[in-house]
mmCIF file of N, CA and C in Angstrom:
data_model
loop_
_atom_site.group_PDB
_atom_site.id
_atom_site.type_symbol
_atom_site.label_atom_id
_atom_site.label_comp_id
_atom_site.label_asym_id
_atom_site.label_seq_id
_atom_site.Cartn_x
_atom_site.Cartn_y
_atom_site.Cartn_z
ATOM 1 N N UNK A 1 -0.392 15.541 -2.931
ATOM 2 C CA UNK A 1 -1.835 15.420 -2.849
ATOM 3 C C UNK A 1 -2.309 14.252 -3.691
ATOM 4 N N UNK A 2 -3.024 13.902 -3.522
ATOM 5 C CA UNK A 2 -3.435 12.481 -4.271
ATOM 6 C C UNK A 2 -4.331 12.898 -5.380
ATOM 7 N N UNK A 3 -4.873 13.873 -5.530
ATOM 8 C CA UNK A 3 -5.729 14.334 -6.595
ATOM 9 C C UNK A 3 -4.368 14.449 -7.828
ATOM 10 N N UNK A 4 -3.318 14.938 -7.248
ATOM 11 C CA UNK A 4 -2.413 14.857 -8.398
ATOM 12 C C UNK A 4 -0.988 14.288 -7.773
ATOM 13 N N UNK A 5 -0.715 12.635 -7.971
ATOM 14 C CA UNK A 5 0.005 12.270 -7.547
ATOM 15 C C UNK A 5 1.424 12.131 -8.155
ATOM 16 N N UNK A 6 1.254 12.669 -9.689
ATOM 17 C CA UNK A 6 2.313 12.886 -10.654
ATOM 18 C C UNK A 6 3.263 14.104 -9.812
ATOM 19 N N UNK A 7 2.639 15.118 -9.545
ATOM 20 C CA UNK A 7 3.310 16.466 -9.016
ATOM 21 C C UNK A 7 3.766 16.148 -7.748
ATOM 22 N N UNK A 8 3.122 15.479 -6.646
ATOM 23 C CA UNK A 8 3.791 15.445 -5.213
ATOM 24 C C UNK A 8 4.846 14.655 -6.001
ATOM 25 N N UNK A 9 4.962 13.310 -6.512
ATOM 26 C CA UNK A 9 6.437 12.433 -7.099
ATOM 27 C C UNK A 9 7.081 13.352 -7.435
ATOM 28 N N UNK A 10 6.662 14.512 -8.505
ATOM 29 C CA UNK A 10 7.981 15.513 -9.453
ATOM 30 C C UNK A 10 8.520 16.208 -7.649
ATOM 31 N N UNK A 11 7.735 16.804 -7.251
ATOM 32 C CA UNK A 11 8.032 16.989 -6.267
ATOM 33 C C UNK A 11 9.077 16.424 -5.213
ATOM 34 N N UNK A 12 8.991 15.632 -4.678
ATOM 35 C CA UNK A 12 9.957 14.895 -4.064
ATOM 36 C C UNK A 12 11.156 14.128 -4.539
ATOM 37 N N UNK A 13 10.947 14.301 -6.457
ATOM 38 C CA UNK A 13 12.329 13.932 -7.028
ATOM 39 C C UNK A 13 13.210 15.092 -6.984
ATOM 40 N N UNK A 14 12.613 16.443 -6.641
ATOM 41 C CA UNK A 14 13.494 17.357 -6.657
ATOM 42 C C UNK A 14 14.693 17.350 -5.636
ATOM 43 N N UNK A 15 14.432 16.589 -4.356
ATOM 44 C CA UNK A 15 15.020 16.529 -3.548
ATOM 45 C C UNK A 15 16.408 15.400 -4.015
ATOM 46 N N UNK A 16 16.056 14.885 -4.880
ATOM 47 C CA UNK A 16 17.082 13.704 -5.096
ATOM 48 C C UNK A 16 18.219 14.338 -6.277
ATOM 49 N N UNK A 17 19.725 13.666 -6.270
ATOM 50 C CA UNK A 17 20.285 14.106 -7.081
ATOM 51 C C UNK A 17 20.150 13.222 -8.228
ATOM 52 N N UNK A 18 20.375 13.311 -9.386
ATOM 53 C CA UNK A 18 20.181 12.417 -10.559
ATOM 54 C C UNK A 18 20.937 10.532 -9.816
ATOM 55 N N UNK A 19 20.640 9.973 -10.313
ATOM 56 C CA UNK A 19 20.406 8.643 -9.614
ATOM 57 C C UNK A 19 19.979 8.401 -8.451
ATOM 58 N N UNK A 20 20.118 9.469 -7.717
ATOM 59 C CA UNK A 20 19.486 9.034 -6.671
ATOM 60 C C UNK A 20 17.862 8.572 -6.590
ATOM 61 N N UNK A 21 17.356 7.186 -5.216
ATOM 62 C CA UNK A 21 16.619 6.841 -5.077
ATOM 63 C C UNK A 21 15.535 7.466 -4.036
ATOM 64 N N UNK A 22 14.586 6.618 -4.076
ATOM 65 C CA UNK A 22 13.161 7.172 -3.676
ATOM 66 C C UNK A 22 12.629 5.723 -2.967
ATOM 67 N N UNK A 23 12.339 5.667 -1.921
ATOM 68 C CA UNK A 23 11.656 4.358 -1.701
ATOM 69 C C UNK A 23 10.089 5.073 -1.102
ATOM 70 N N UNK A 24 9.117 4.610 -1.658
ATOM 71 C CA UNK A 24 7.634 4.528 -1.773
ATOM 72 C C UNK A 24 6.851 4.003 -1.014
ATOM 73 N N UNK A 25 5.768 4.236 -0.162
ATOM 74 C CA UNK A 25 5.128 3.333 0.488
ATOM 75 C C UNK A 25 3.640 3.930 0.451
ATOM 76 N N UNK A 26 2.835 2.948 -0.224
ATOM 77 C CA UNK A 26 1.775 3.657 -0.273
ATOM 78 C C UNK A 26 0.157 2.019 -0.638
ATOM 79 N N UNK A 27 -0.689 2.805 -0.373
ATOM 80 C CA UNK A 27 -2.013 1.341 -0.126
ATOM 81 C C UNK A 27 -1.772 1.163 -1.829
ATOM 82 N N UNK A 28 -2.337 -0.125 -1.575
ATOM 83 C CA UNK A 28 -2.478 -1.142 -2.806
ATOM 84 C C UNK A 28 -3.672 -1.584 -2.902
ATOM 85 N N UNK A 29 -4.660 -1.158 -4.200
ATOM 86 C CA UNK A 29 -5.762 -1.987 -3.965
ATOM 87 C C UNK A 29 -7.130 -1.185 -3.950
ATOM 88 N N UNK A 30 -7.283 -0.517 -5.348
ATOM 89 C CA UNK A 30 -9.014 0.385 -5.250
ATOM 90 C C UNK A 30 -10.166 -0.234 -4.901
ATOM 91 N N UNK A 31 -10.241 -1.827 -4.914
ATOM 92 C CA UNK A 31 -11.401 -2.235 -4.401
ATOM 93 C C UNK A 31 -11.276 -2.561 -3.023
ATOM 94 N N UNK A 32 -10.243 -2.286 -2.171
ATOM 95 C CA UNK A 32 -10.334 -2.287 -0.537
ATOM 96 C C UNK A 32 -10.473 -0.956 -0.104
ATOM 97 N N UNK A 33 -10.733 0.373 -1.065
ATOM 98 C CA UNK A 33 -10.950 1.423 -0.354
ATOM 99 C C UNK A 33 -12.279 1.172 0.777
ATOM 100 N N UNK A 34 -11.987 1.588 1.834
ATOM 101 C CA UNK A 34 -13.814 1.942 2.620
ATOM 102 C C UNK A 34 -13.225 3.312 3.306
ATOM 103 N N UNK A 35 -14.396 2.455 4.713
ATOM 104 C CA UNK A 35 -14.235 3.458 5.711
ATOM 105 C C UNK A 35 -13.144 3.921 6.740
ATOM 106 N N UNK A 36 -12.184 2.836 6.652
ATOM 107 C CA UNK A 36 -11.171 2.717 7.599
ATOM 108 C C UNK A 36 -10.277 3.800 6.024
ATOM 109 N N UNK A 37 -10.243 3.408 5.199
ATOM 110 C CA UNK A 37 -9.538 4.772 4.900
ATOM 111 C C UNK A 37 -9.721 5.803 4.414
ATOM 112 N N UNK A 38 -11.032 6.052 4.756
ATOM 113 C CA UNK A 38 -11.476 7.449 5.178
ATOM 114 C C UNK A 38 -11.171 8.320 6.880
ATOM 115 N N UNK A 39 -11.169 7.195 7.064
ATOM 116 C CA UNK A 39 -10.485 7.434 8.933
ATOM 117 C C UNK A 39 -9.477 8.151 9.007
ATOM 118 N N UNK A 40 -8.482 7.113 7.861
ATOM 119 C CA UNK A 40 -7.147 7.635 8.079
ATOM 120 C C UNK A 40 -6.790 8.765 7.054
ATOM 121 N N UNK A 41 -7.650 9.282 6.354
ATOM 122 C CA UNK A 41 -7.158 10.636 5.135
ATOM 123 C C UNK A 41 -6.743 9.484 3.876
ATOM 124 N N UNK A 42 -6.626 8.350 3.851
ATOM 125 C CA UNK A 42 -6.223 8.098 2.517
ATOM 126 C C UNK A 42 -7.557 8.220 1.313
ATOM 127 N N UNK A 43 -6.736 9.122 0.756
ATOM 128 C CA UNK A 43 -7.712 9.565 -0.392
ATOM 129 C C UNK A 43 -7.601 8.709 -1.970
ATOM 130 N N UNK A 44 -6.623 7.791 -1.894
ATOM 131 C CA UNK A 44 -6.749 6.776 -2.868
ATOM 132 C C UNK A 44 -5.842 5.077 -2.414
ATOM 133 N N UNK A 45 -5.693 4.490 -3.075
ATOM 134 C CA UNK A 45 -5.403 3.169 -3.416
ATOM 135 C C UNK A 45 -4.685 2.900 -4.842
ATOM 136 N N UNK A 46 -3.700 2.357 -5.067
ATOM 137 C CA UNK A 46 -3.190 2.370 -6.507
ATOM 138 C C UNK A 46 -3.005 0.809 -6.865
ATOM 139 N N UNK A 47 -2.823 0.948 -7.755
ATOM 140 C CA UNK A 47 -2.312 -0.726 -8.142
ATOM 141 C C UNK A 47 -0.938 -0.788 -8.457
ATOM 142 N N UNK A 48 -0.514 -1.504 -8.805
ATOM 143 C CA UNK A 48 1.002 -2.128 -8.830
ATOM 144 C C UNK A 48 1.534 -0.864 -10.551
ATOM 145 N N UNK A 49 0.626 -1.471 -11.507
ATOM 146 C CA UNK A 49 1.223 -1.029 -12.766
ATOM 147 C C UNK A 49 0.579 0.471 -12.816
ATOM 148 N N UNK A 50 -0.278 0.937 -11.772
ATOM 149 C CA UNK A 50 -0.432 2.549 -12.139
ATOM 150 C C UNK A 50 0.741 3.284 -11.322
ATOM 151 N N UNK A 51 1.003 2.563 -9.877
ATOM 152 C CA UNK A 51 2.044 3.079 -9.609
ATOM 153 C C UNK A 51 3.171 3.382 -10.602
ATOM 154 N N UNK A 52 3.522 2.186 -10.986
ATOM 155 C CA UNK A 52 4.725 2.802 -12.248
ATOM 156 C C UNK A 52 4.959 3.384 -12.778
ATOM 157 N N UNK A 53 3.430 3.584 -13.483
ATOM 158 C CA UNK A 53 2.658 4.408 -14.567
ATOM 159 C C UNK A 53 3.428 5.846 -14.268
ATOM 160 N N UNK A 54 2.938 6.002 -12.821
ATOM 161 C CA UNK A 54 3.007 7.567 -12.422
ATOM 162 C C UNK A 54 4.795 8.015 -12.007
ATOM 163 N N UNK A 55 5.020 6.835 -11.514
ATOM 164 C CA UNK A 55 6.585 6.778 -11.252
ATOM 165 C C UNK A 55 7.224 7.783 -12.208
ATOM 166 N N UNK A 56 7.052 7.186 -13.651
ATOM 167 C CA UNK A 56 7.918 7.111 -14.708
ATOM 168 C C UNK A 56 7.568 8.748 -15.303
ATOM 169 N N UNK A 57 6.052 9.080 -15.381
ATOM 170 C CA UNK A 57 5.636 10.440 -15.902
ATOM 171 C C UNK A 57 6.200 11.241 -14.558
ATOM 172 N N UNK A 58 6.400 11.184 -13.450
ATOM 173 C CA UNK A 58 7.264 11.921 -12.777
ATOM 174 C C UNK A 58 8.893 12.191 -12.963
ATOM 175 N N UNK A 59 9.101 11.359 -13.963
ATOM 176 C CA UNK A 59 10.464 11.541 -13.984
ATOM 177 C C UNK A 59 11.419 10.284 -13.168
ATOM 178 N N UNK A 60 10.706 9.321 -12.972
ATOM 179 C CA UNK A 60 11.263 8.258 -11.628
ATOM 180 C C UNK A 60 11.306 6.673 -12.867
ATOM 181 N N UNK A 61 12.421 6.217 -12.460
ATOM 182 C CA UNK A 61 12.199 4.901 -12.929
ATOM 183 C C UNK A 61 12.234 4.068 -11.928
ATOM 184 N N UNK A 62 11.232 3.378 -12.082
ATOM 185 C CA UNK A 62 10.589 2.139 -11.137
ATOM 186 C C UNK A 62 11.788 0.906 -11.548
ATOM 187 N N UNK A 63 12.405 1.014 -10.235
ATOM 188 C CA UNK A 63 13.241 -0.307 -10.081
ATOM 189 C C UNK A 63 12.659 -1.650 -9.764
ATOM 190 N N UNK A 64 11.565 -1.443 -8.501
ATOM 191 C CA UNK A 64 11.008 -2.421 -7.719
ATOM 192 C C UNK A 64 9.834 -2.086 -7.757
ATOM 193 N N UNK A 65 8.828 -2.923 -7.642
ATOM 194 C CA UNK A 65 7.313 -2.486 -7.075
ATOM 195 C C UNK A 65 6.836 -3.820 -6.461
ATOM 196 N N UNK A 66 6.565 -3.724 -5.139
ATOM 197 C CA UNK A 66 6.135 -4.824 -4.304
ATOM 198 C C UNK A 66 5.054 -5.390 -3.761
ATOM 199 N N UNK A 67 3.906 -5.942 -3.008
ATOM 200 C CA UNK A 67 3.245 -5.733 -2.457
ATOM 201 C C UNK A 67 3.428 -6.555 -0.965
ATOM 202 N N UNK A 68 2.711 -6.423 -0.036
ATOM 203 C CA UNK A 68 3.245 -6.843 0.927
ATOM 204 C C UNK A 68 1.765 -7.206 2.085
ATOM 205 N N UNK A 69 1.588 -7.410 3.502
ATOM 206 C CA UNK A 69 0.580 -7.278 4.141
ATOM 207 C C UNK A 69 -0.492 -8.240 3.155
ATOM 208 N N UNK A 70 -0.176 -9.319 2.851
ATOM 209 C CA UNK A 70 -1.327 -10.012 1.733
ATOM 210 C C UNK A 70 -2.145 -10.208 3.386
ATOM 211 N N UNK A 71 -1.903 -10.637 4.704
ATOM 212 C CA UNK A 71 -2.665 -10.726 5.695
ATOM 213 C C UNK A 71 -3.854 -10.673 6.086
ATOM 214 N N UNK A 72 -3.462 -8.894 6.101
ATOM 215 C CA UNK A 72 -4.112 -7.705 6.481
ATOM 216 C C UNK A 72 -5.233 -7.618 4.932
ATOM 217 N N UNK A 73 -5.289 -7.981 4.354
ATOM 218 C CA UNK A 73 -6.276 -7.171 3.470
ATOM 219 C C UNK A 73 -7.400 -7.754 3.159
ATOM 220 N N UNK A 74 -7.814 -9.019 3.275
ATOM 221 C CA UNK A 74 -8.883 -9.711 3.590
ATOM 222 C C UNK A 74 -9.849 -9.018 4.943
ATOM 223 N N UNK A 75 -9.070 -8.794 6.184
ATOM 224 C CA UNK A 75 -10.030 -8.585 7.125
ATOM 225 C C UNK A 75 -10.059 -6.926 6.830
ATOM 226 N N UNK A 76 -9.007 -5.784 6.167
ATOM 227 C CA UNK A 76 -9.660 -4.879 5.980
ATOM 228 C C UNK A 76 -10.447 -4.616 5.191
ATOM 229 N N UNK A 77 -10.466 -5.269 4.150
ATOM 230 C CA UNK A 77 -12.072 -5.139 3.107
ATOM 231 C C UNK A 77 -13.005 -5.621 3.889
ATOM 232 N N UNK A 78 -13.186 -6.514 4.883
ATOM 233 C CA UNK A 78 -14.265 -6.871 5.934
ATOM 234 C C UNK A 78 -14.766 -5.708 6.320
ATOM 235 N N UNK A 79 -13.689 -5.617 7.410
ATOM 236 C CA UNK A 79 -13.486 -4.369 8.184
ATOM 237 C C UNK A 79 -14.400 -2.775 7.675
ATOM 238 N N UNK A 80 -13.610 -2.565 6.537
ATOM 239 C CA UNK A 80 -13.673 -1.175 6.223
ATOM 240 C C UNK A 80 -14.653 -1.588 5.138
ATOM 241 N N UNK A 81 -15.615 -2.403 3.946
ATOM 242 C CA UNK A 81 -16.055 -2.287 2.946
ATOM 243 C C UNK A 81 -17.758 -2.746 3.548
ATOM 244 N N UNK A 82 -17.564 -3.739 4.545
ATOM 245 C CA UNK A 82 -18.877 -4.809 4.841
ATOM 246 C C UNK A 82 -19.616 -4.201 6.135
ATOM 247 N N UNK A 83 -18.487 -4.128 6.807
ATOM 248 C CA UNK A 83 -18.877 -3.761 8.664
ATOM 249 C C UNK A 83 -19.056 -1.998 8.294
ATOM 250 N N UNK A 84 -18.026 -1.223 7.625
ATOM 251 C CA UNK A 84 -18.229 0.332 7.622
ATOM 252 C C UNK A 84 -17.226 0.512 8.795
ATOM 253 N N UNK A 85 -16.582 -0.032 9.615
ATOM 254 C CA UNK A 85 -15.728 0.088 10.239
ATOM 255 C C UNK A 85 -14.731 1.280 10.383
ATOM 256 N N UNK A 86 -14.450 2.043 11.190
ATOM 257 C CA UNK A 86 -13.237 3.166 11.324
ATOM 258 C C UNK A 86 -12.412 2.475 11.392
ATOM 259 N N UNK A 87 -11.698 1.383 12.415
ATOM 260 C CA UNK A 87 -10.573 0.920 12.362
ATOM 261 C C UNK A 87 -10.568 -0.523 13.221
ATOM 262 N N UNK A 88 -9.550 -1.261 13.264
ATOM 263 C CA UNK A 88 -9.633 -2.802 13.220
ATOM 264 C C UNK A 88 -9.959 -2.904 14.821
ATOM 265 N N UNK A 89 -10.337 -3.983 14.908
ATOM 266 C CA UNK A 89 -10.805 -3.948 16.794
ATOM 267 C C UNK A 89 -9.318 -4.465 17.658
ATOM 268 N N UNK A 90 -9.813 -4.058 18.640
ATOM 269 C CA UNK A 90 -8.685 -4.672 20.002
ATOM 270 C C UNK A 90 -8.244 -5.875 19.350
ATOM 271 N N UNK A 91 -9.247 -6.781 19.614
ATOM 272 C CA UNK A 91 -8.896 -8.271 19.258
ATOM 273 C C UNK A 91 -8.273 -8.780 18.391
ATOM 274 N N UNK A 92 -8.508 -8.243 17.200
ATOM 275 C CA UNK A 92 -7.857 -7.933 15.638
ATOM 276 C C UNK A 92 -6.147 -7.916 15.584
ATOM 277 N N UNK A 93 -6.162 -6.256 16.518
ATOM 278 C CA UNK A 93 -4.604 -6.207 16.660
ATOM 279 C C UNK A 93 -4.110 -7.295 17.076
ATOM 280 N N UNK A 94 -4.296 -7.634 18.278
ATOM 281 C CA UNK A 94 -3.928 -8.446 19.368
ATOM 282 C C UNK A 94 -3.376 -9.935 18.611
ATOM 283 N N UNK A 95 -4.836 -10.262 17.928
ATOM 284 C CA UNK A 95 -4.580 -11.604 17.067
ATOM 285 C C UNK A 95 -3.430 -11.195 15.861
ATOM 286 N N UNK A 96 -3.293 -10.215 15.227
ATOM 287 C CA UNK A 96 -1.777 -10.086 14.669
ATOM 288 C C UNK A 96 -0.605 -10.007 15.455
ATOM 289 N N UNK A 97 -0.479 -9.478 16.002
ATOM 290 C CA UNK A 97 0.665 -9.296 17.032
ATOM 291 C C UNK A 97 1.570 -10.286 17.656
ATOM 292 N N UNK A 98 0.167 -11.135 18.084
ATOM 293 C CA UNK A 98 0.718 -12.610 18.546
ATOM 294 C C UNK A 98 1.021 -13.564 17.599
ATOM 295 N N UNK A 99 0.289 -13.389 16.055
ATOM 296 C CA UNK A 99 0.295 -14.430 15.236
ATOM 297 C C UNK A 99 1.932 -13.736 14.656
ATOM 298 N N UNK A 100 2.338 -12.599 14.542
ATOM 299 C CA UNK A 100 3.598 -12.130 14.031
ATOM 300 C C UNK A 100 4.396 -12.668 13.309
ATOM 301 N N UNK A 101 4.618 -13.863 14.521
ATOM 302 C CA UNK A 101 5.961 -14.964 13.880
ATOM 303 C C UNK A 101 5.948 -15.953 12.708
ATOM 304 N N UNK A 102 4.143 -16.484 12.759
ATOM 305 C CA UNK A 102 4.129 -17.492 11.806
ATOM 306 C C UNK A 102 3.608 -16.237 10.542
ATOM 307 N N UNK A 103 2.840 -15.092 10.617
ATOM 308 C CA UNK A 103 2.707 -14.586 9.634
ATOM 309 C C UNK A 103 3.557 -14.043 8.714
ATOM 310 N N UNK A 104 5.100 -13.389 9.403
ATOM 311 C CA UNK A 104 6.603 -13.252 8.356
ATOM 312 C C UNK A 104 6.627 -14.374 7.530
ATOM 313 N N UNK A 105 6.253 -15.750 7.973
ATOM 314 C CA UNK A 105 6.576 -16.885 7.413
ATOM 315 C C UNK A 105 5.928 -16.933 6.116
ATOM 316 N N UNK A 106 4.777 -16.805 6.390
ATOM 317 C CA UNK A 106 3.781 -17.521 5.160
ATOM 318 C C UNK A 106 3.172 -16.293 4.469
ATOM 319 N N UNK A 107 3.579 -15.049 4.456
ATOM 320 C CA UNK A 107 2.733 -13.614 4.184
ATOM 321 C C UNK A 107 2.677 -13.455 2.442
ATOM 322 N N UNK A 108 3.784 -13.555 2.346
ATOM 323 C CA UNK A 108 4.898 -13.754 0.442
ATOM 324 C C UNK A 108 3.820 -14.919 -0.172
ATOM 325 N N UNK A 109 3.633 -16.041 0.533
ATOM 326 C CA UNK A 109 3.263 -16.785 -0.173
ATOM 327 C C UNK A 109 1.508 -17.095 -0.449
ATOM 328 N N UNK A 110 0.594 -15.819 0.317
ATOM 329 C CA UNK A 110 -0.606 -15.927 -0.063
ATOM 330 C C UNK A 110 -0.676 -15.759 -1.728
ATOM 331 N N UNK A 111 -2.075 -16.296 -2.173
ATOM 332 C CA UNK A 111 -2.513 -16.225 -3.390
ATOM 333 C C UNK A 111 -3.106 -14.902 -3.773
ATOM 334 N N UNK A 112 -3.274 -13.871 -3.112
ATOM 335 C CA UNK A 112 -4.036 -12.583 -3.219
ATOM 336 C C UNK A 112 -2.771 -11.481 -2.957
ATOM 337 N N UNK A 113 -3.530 -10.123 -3.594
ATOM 338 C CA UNK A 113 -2.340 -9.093 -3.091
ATOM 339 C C UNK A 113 -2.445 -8.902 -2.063
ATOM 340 N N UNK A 114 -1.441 -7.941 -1.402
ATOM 341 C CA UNK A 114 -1.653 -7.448 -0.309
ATOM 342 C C UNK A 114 -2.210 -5.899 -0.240
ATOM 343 N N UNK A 115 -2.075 -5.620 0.830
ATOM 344 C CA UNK A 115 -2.676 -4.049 1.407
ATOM 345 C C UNK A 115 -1.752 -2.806 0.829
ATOM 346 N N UNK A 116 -0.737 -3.084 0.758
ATOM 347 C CA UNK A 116 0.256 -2.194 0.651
ATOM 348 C C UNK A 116 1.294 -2.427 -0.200
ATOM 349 N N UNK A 117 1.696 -1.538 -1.014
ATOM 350 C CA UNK A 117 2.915 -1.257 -2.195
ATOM 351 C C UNK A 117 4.198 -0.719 -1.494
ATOM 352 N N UNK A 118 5.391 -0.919 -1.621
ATOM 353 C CA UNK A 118 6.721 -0.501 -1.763
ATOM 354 C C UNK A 118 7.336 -0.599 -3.271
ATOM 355 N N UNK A 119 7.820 0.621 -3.459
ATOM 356 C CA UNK A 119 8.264 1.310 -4.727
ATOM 357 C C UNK A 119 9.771 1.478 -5.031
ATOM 358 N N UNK A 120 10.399 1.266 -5.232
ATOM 359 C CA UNK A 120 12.181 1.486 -4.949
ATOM 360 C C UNK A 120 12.342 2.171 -6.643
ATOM 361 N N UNK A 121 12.733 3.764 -6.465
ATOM 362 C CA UNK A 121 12.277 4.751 -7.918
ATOM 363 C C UNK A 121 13.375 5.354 -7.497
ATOM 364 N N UNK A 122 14.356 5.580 -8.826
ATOM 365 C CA UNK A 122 15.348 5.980 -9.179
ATOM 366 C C UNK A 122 15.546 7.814 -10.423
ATOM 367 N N UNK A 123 16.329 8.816 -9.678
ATOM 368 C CA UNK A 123 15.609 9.620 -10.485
ATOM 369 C C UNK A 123 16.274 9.781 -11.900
ATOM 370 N N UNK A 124 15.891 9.952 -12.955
ATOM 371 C CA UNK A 124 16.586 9.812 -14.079
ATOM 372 C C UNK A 124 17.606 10.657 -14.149
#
């Protein structure tokens, strides 16, 4: 549950045997919360160093913490913060989809974060 995201982590380290890993995927970014993720049930946004934060009080050591989708998060703060938007338009997709190839290329190297965190958590 996201109200207590320490316990779902203790939680799902139970499943792991001691070293074993955890890979994470979760939004990046409290000032891109809106409406589009209210659409989708996401009930928070984290940042890079709270993720850890919580990693570690779960019992998890944070190997990796990433961000990714730097793309995507410009037009969803549009999207979801300005417009009130539920979710991205036809056209939107469409224009990612096709842009695909050059966006793998150049995604790493925007100046802003991205939309989304990957976590690679190891259990103590």
């Amino acid at each position: 549950r996201a109200e207590d995201p320490v316990s779902l982590l203790r939680n799902a380290a139970l499943a792991l045997p001691p070293g074993g890993r955890m890979v994470l995927h979760t939004a990046q970014g409290p000032g891109l919360r809106g409406s589009i993720d209210a659409a989708l049930g996401y009930k928070r946004r984290f940042t890079r160093e709270e993720l850890s934060a919580l990693l570690e009080q779960a019992g998890l050591e944070a190997e990796s913490v990433f961000d990714f989708n730097r793309i995507a998060a410009p037009g969803w703060w549009l999207n979801s913060r300005v417009f009130k938007q539920q979710a991205y338009t036809p056209l939107q997709l469409k224009l990612l989809e096709v842009g695909m190839p050059l966006i793998r290329k150049i995604d790493r190297h925007l100046p802003w974060r991205g939309l989304n965190l990957i976590a690679i958590a190891t259990k103590r």
